[in-house]
Short mmCIF file of C-alpha atoms and ligand atoms in Angstrom, two decimals:
data_model
loop_
_atom_site.label_atom_id
_atom_site.label_comp_id
_atom_site.label_asym_id
_atom_site.label_seq_id
_atom_site.Cartn_x
_atom_site.Cartn_y
_atom_site.Cartn_z
CA MET E 21 -23.53 -14.36 -11.10
CA GLN E 22 -21.00 -12.59 -13.29
CA TYR E 23 -19.05 -10.03 -11.26
CA LYS E 24 -17.79 -7.17 -13.32
CA LEU E 25 -14.60 -6.05 -11.64
CA SER E 26 -12.94 -2.67 -11.92
CA LYS E 27 -9.93 -2.26 -14.18
CA ARG E 28 -7.82 -1.43 -11.15
CA SER E 29 -8.61 -4.76 -9.52
CA GLN E 30 -6.90 -6.49 -12.47
CA ILE E 31 -3.73 -4.53 -11.65
CA ILE E 32 -3.75 -5.64 -8.01
CA LYS E 33 -4.04 -9.30 -9.01
CA GLY E 34 -0.50 -9.24 -10.38
CA GLN E 35 0.96 -8.21 -7.04
CA SER E 36 0.30 -11.42 -5.15
CA GLU E 37 3.52 -13.32 -5.94
CA ILE E 38 5.10 -12.83 -2.51
CA ARG E 39 2.01 -14.09 -0.73
CA ALA E 40 1.78 -17.01 -3.19
CA MET E 41 5.37 -18.01 -2.40
CA THR E 42 4.58 -17.77 1.31
CA LEU E 43 1.66 -20.20 0.86
CA ALA E 44 3.77 -22.60 -1.23
CA CYS E 45 6.50 -22.44 1.41
CA THR E 46 4.10 -23.11 4.30
CA ALA E 47 2.62 -26.09 2.43
CA ARG E 48 6.13 -27.58 2.21
CA GLY E 49 7.14 -26.69 5.77
CA GLY E 50 9.95 -24.59 4.31
CA ILE E 51 11.90 -21.56 5.49
CA ASN E 52 10.21 -18.46 4.18
CA LEU E 53 12.71 -15.94 2.89
CA SER E 54 10.19 -14.47 0.49
CA GLN E 55 8.26 -12.03 2.67
CA GLY E 56 9.86 -8.87 4.02
CA VAL E 57 8.89 -9.56 7.61
CA CYS E 58 11.61 -8.73 10.07
CA ASP E 59 12.06 -11.41 12.74
CA THR E 60 13.89 -9.20 15.21
CA GLU E 61 12.10 -8.79 18.52
CA THR E 62 10.13 -5.62 19.06
CA PRO E 63 12.01 -3.46 21.60
CA ILE E 64 10.46 -3.70 25.06
CA PRO E 65 9.90 0.06 25.53
CA VAL E 66 7.88 0.12 22.30
CA LEU E 67 5.65 -2.71 23.53
CA ALA E 68 5.38 -1.23 27.03
CA GLY E 69 4.50 2.19 25.60
CA ALA E 70 1.60 0.73 23.65
CA LYS E 71 0.34 -1.38 26.57
CA GLU E 72 0.48 1.59 28.92
CA ALA E 73 -1.44 3.68 26.40
CA ILE E 74 -4.19 1.05 26.22
CA ASP E 75 -4.38 0.84 30.01
CA ARG E 76 -4.41 4.62 30.30
CA GLY E 77 -7.38 4.76 27.96
CA ASP E 78 -5.67 6.21 24.87
CA ASN E 79 -7.89 4.10 22.67
CA ASN E 80 -9.77 6.66 20.66
CA TYR E 81 -9.36 8.48 17.39
CA THR E 82 -6.38 10.79 17.30
CA ARG E 83 -6.02 14.00 15.32
CA LEU E 84 -5.94 13.30 11.62
CA ASP E 85 -2.22 14.09 11.50
CA GLY E 86 -1.45 11.89 14.51
CA ILE E 87 -0.52 12.59 18.12
CA ASP E 88 1.67 15.63 18.90
CA GLU E 89 4.29 13.60 20.74
CA LEU E 90 4.93 11.34 17.76
CA ARG E 91 5.13 14.17 15.23
CA ILE E 92 7.62 15.91 17.52
CA ALA E 93 9.65 12.70 17.94
CA VAL E 94 9.72 12.14 14.16
CA ALA E 95 10.90 15.72 13.56
CA GLN E 96 13.65 15.30 16.17
CA LYS E 97 14.78 12.05 14.56
CA GLU E 98 14.95 13.65 11.10
CA LYS E 99 17.11 16.46 12.48
CA ALA E 100 19.40 14.20 14.47
CA TYR E 101 19.81 11.48 11.85
CA LYS E 102 19.60 13.37 8.56
CA GLY E 103 20.11 17.01 9.47
CA ILE E 104 16.69 18.03 8.14
CA ASP E 105 14.73 20.78 9.89
CA VAL E 106 11.14 19.60 10.12
CA ASP E 107 8.27 21.52 11.71
CA PRO E 108 6.42 18.82 13.69
CA HIS E 109 3.16 20.76 13.72
CA ASN E 110 2.94 21.60 10.03
CA GLU E 111 5.15 19.24 8.05
CA VAL E 112 4.47 15.77 9.48
CA VAL E 113 1.44 13.52 9.14
CA ILE E 114 1.36 10.19 10.95
CA THR E 115 -0.05 7.62 8.55
CA ASN E 116 -1.05 3.98 8.42
CA GLY E 117 2.39 2.73 7.54
CA ALA E 118 4.67 3.91 4.78
CA THR E 119 2.13 2.26 2.48
CA GLY E 120 -0.57 4.66 3.64
CA ALA E 121 1.88 7.55 3.36
CA LEU E 122 2.54 6.94 -0.34
CA TYR E 123 -1.14 6.38 -1.02
CA ASN E 124 -2.04 9.72 0.59
CA ALA E 125 0.72 11.48 -1.34
CA VAL E 126 -0.50 10.05 -4.63
CA MET E 127 -4.10 11.02 -3.86
CA THR E 128 -3.06 14.53 -2.88
CA LEU E 129 -0.58 15.34 -5.63
CA LEU E 130 -1.29 13.28 -8.75
CA ASP E 131 -4.12 12.91 -11.23
CA PRO E 132 -4.99 10.04 -13.56
CA GLY E 133 -2.92 10.36 -16.72
CA ASP E 134 0.05 11.90 -14.89
CA GLU E 135 3.40 10.14 -15.17
CA VAL E 136 5.92 9.11 -12.57
CA VAL E 137 9.53 7.95 -13.00
CA VAL E 138 10.18 4.67 -11.16
CA PHE E 139 13.56 2.97 -10.88
CA GLU E 140 13.58 -0.75 -11.45
CA PRO E 141 13.95 -3.29 -9.99
CA TYR E 142 11.11 -1.74 -8.00
CA TYR E 143 9.04 -2.40 -4.90
CA GLY E 144 5.73 -3.78 -6.19
CA TYR E 145 3.49 -1.72 -3.90
CA HIS E 146 4.91 1.50 -5.34
CA VAL E 147 4.02 0.44 -8.83
CA ALA E 148 0.60 -0.94 -7.86
CA THR E 149 -0.22 2.24 -5.95
CA PHE E 150 0.54 4.38 -9.00
CA LEU E 151 -1.13 2.12 -11.54
CA THR E 152 -4.34 1.69 -9.56
CA ALA E 153 -4.52 5.48 -9.26
CA GLY E 154 -4.36 5.76 -13.05
CA ILE E 155 -0.79 7.09 -13.05
CA ASN E 156 1.47 5.97 -15.90
CA ILE E 157 4.99 4.85 -15.11
CA ASN E 158 8.21 5.55 -16.98
CA TYR E 159 10.75 2.98 -15.84
CA VAL E 160 14.45 3.69 -15.47
CA ARG E 161 16.64 0.62 -15.27
CA MET E 162 19.28 0.17 -12.55
CA GLU E 163 21.86 -2.39 -13.64
CA ALA E 164 23.52 -5.06 -11.53
CA PRO E 165 25.95 -5.47 -9.93
CA ASP E 166 26.02 -1.89 -8.58
CA TRP E 167 22.50 -0.92 -9.60
CA ASP E 168 23.75 2.18 -11.38
CA PHE E 169 21.45 4.05 -13.72
CA LYS E 170 22.24 6.11 -16.79
CA LYS E 171 21.62 9.81 -16.49
CA GLU E 172 20.31 9.98 -20.03
CA ASP E 173 17.70 7.32 -19.21
CA VAL E 174 16.32 9.59 -16.51
CA ILE E 175 16.37 12.61 -18.81
CA ASN E 176 14.67 10.65 -21.58
CA SER E 177 11.99 9.34 -19.22
CA ILE E 178 10.61 12.82 -18.51
CA THR E 179 7.71 14.10 -20.57
CA ASP E 180 5.43 17.08 -20.10
CA LYS E 181 3.08 14.80 -18.17
CA THR E 182 5.71 13.71 -15.64
CA LYS E 183 4.93 14.93 -12.13
CA ALA E 184 7.26 13.00 -9.84
CA ILE E 185 10.33 10.81 -9.43
CA MET E 186 9.96 7.87 -7.05
CA ILE E 187 13.07 6.78 -5.21
CA ASN E 188 13.56 4.18 -2.53
CA THR E 189 16.78 4.49 -0.58
CA PRO E 190 17.96 2.04 0.67
CA SER E 191 16.01 0.10 -1.86
CA ASN E 192 13.88 -3.01 -1.82
CA PRO E 193 14.65 -5.36 -3.61
CA CYS E 194 18.24 -4.54 -4.69
CA GLY E 195 19.60 -2.72 -1.64
CA LYS E 196 20.82 0.29 -3.58
CA VAL E 197 21.76 3.27 -1.42
CA PHE E 198 21.49 6.39 -3.57
CA SER E 199 24.64 8.53 -3.39
CA GLU E 200 24.69 12.26 -2.82
CA GLU E 201 25.84 12.76 -6.39
CA GLU E 202 22.92 10.72 -7.77
CA LEU E 203 20.42 12.53 -5.57
CA LEU E 204 21.79 15.93 -6.60
CA PHE E 205 21.45 14.93 -10.23
CA LEU E 206 17.85 13.78 -9.68
CA GLY E 207 17.20 16.97 -7.74
CA GLU E 208 18.47 19.05 -10.65
CA ILE E 209 16.15 17.19 -13.02
CA ALA E 210 13.26 17.60 -10.58
CA GLU E 211 13.88 21.33 -10.25
CA LYS E 212 14.22 21.82 -13.98
CA ASN E 213 10.95 20.00 -14.68
CA SER E 214 8.99 21.02 -11.56
CA LEU E 215 8.72 17.48 -10.26
CA TYR E 216 8.07 16.11 -6.81
CA ILE E 217 10.51 13.60 -5.37
CA PHE E 218 8.77 10.79 -3.50
CA SER E 219 11.44 9.32 -1.26
CA ASP E 220 10.62 6.06 0.51
CA GLU E 221 13.14 5.88 3.35
CA ILE E 222 11.69 3.04 5.39
CA TYR E 223 15.05 1.23 5.45
CA GLU E 224 16.94 4.36 6.55
CA TYR E 225 18.77 2.51 9.34
CA PHE E 226 19.77 -0.54 7.27
CA VAL E 227 22.90 0.74 5.56
CA TYR E 228 26.16 -1.21 5.31
CA ASP E 229 29.71 -0.93 3.98
CA GLY E 230 30.38 2.42 5.63
CA LEU E 231 27.78 4.15 3.46
CA GLN E 232 25.43 6.80 4.76
CA HIS E 233 21.70 7.15 4.28
CA ILE E 234 20.98 10.45 2.58
CA SER E 235 17.54 11.92 2.08
CA PRO E 236 17.08 14.21 -0.92
CA ALA E 237 15.30 16.57 1.50
CA SER E 238 18.65 17.20 3.19
CA LEU E 239 20.27 18.45 -0.01
CA LYS E 240 20.33 22.03 -1.25
CA SER E 241 16.79 23.33 -1.73
CA LEU E 242 15.23 19.94 -2.46
CA LYS E 243 13.17 19.79 0.75
CA GLU E 244 10.46 21.96 -0.80
CA ARG E 245 9.73 19.29 -3.44
CA THR E 246 10.52 16.13 -1.47
CA ILE E 247 7.84 13.97 0.10
CA ILE E 248 9.55 11.70 2.63
CA ILE E 249 7.78 8.42 3.23
CA GLY E 250 8.79 6.52 6.34
CA GLY E 251 7.61 4.19 9.03
CA PHE E 252 8.36 1.99 11.98
CA SER E 253 7.54 -1.46 10.57
CA LYS E 254 11.19 -2.25 9.99
CA THR E 255 12.98 -0.16 12.62
CA PHE E 256 10.91 -1.53 15.51
CA SER E 257 9.79 -4.82 13.89
CA VAL E 258 6.11 -3.92 14.03
CA THR E 259 4.95 -4.62 10.48
CA GLY E 260 1.44 -5.38 11.75
CA TRP E 261 1.04 -2.14 13.69
CA ARG E 262 0.64 0.04 10.64
CA VAL E 263 2.31 3.21 11.87
CA GLY E 264 4.30 5.39 9.47
CA TYR E 265 4.57 9.01 8.46
CA VAL E 266 4.90 11.42 5.62
CA ILE E 267 6.99 14.59 5.78
CA ALA E 268 6.06 17.23 3.26
CA PRO E 269 5.79 21.01 2.83
CA SER E 270 3.17 22.64 5.04
CA GLU E 271 1.09 23.65 2.01
CA ILE E 272 0.46 19.95 1.30
CA THR E 273 0.22 18.27 4.71
CA PRO E 274 -3.36 19.34 5.58
CA LEU E 275 -4.62 17.47 2.50
CA LEU E 276 -2.34 14.49 3.07
CA GLY E 277 -3.90 14.27 6.52
CA GLN E 278 -7.40 14.46 5.10
CA PHE E 279 -6.75 11.57 2.73
CA ASN E 280 -5.38 9.53 5.61
CA ASP E 281 -8.50 10.45 7.56
CA LEU E 282 -10.73 9.45 4.67
CA VAL E 283 -9.37 5.91 4.42
CA TYR E 284 -8.21 5.13 7.97
CA ILE E 285 -9.25 8.03 10.25
CA CYS E 286 -5.93 7.51 12.07
CA PRO E 287 -3.29 4.88 12.79
CA PRO E 288 -4.11 2.89 15.97
CA ALA E 289 -3.83 5.38 18.86
CA PRO E 290 -2.03 3.20 21.45
CA LEU E 291 0.44 2.05 18.81
CA GLN E 292 1.28 5.65 17.97
CA HIS E 293 2.20 6.02 21.64
CA GLY E 294 4.26 2.82 21.55
CA VAL E 295 6.48 3.99 18.70
CA THR E 296 6.78 7.43 20.32
CA VAL E 297 8.24 5.82 23.42
CA GLY E 298 10.60 3.85 21.17
CA LEU E 299 11.81 6.99 19.39
CA ASN E 300 12.22 8.89 22.64
CA THR E 301 13.96 6.25 24.71
CA LEU E 302 15.94 3.89 22.48
CA GLY E 303 19.47 5.11 22.11
CA LYS E 304 21.83 5.04 19.14
CA GLN E 305 22.83 1.49 20.03
CA HIS E 306 19.41 0.17 18.96
CA TYR E 307 19.96 1.44 15.44
CA SER E 308 23.60 0.43 15.20
CA LYS E 309 22.71 -3.05 16.42
CA LEU E 310 20.02 -3.33 13.72
CA ARG E 311 22.64 -2.44 11.15
CA ASP E 312 25.36 -4.71 12.53
CA ASP E 313 23.05 -7.70 12.99
CA HIS E 314 21.69 -7.43 9.46
CA PHE E 315 25.17 -6.92 8.05
CA GLU E 316 26.20 -10.21 9.68
CA LEU E 317 23.12 -11.95 8.24
CA ARG E 318 23.92 -10.54 4.81
CA GLU E 319 27.44 -11.89 5.02
CA ILE E 320 26.35 -15.37 6.13
CA PHE E 321 23.60 -15.72 3.54
CA CYS E 322 25.45 -14.20 0.58
CA SER E 323 28.48 -16.42 1.14
CA THR E 324 26.24 -19.49 0.81
CA LEU E 325 24.67 -18.17 -2.40
CA LEU E 326 28.15 -17.59 -3.78
CA LYS E 327 29.26 -21.08 -2.78
CA VAL E 328 26.44 -22.75 -4.69
CA GLY E 329 26.91 -20.65 -7.81
CA MET E 330 23.90 -18.36 -7.40
CA THR E 331 25.82 -15.06 -7.62
CA PRO E 332 24.36 -12.65 -5.06
CA TYR E 333 24.31 -8.95 -5.90
CA ILE E 334 25.52 -7.85 -2.50
CA PRO E 335 23.09 -5.19 -1.20
CA ASN E 336 24.51 -2.02 0.37
CA GLY E 337 21.31 -1.50 2.31
CA ALA E 338 17.86 -2.82 3.32
CA TYR E 339 17.62 -6.58 3.98
CA TYR E 340 17.02 -8.32 0.70
CA VAL E 341 19.38 -9.85 -1.81
CA LEU E 342 18.83 -10.47 -5.50
CA SER E 343 20.66 -13.57 -6.65
CA ASP E 344 21.37 -15.05 -10.07
CA ILE E 345 19.40 -18.19 -10.92
CA SER E 346 20.56 -18.66 -14.50
CA SER E 347 22.44 -21.83 -13.54
CA LEU E 348 19.37 -23.42 -11.89
CA PRO E 349 17.25 -25.99 -13.75
CA GLY E 350 13.72 -25.02 -14.75
CA GLU E 351 11.63 -23.87 -17.68
CA ASN E 352 11.22 -20.29 -16.50
CA CYS E 353 11.79 -18.06 -13.52
CA LYS E 354 8.80 -19.30 -11.48
CA ASP E 355 9.63 -22.91 -12.25
CA LYS E 356 13.25 -22.37 -11.15
CA VAL E 357 12.22 -20.74 -7.88
CA MET E 358 9.64 -23.49 -7.17
CA ARG E 359 12.18 -26.23 -7.92
CA PHE E 360 14.65 -24.45 -5.67
CA LEU E 361 12.00 -24.48 -2.92
CA ASP E 362 11.34 -28.19 -3.46
CA LYS E 363 15.05 -28.99 -3.46
CA THR E 364 16.18 -26.84 -0.52
CA GLY E 365 13.03 -26.02 1.46
CA VAL E 366 13.87 -22.31 1.14
CA ALA E 367 11.46 -19.87 -0.50
CA GLY E 368 12.36 -16.71 -2.41
CA VAL E 369 10.43 -14.44 -4.76
CA PRO E 370 10.76 -14.81 -8.55
CA GLY E 371 12.70 -11.87 -9.98
CA TYR E 372 10.05 -10.88 -12.53
CA SER E 373 8.00 -9.49 -9.63
CA PHE E 374 10.36 -6.50 -9.58
CA TYR E 375 10.40 -5.61 -13.29
CA HIS E 376 7.75 -4.49 -15.75
CA ASP E 377 9.19 -6.79 -18.42
CA ASN E 378 11.06 -10.09 -18.35
CA SER E 379 14.38 -8.60 -17.20
CA GLY E 380 14.13 -10.22 -13.78
CA ASP E 381 13.73 -13.74 -15.14
CA ASN E 382 17.21 -14.75 -14.01
CA LEU E 383 16.81 -13.43 -10.51
CA VAL E 384 15.33 -14.45 -7.19
CA ARG E 385 14.94 -12.23 -4.13
CA PHE E 386 15.59 -13.50 -0.64
CA CYS E 387 14.86 -11.60 2.58
CA PHE E 388 17.57 -12.13 5.22
CA ALA E 389 15.86 -10.27 8.08
CA LYS E 390 15.44 -13.45 10.10
CA GLU E 391 16.87 -14.76 13.33
CA LYS E 392 20.47 -15.86 12.85
CA HIS E 393 19.72 -19.53 13.49
CA ILE E 394 17.04 -19.47 10.76
CA ILE E 395 19.44 -17.96 8.22
CA GLU E 396 22.06 -20.51 9.24
CA GLU E 397 19.53 -23.31 8.83
CA ALA E 398 18.54 -21.94 5.39
CA CYS E 399 22.23 -21.84 4.41
CA ASN E 400 22.69 -25.37 5.66
CA ARG E 401 19.74 -26.64 3.65
CA ILE E 402 20.90 -24.87 0.49
CA GLU E 403 24.47 -26.15 0.79
CA MET E 404 23.34 -29.73 1.53
CA ALA E 405 20.90 -29.73 -1.39
CA PHE E 406 23.54 -28.49 -3.80
CA LYS E 407 26.04 -31.12 -2.62
CA LYS E 408 23.80 -33.96 -3.78
N1 PLP S 523 8.29 0.59 1.46
C1 PLP S 523 9.15 -0.41 1.14
C2 PLP S 523 10.25 -0.13 0.19
C3 PLP S 523 8.99 -1.69 1.67
O1 PLP S 523 9.84 -2.67 1.33
C4 PLP S 523 7.92 -1.94 2.55
C5 PLP S 523 7.69 -3.28 3.12
O2 PLP S 523 8.21 -4.27 2.70
C6 PLP S 523 7.05 -0.89 2.86
C7 PLP S 523 7.27 0.37 2.30
C8 PLP S 523 5.88 -1.10 3.75
O3 PLP S 523 5.97 -0.27 4.87
P1 PLP S 523 4.80 -0.19 5.93
O4 PLP S 523 4.72 -1.49 6.64
O5 PLP S 523 5.22 0.93 6.82
O6 PLP S 523 3.56 0.12 5.19
#
């Protein structure tokens, strides 16, 4: 039988590179630095909180905006960490991961034919979420090594159909941490053109080099147009739990909640309790340890890349590094990354996965959120292979 697939399913097909590299890596018994799965152990209070919730019988649907305790804990965190006043009862919706949060925001605020500004290199799910919803994307290039962008590129990317600017700070895949000056500039543009700012802050605690994570919602009057997208996958190493949140003006949140309800009903109830316990009991040292541990991993891994001539663009945040593969043998980007996997046993993601054109062809992305001994082993393998 001939299956006639939707146009949007053709868009999704292109997003499978990371999973494909994972399969290729497994087949070769390699070290998988392609997928953004954090190896750090889940904090015990988070696990205990979820187990206790199951045993207590908290196993049913929750409210469509999530449990009170978690919304309150999220609002407290936003105030303490970013200085943002958030009303937990009207401005927070607990969602199925940051992924669900963006999806709900797109469904609530955008229509097919609308346009969104996306900085590239980008996170593929952002782009796929927009494209499958019929939203057109105007790309603004961030250039290595500092991943700066030109103000005029942003200005020129706005048309009368543009409805939002998507930012990801700290960013996957390049680790850019947007500065206050950049955010104020984007805020000015957003205000002038009545745009929303979608701000994916899932890596909010992974910031290095003395920089600070800043949310646009904490600046001037930008909170009223900022949709914060966040989650616990990275902070508590629970990528499979699917608990995140969206923070938005109270006029919007009821509908955001209804879209979450429509697709998922709610994030798993006991897991909402688990992350609540984490937020309420883990002290500052949990977050500073996350930062310090990943900083150390960054240093170890990037020094190996440098040694073998694959210039790393040192990330200021998140836990990925884009590295230059122009000196590697191979016919094209995919071929180079596959040969690198064959030669070293270490898998990365071909750079074109993060660009809408061929600008990423000389790049590979590695994820360094692994246990230290795994990163050391990966470094060892790379250095040995390049010695031969
Ligand atoms: N946003 C960014 C920028 C990511 O890199 C990822 C995961 O890699 C996600 C969102 C996914 O978050 P969640 O697991 O909460 O859906």
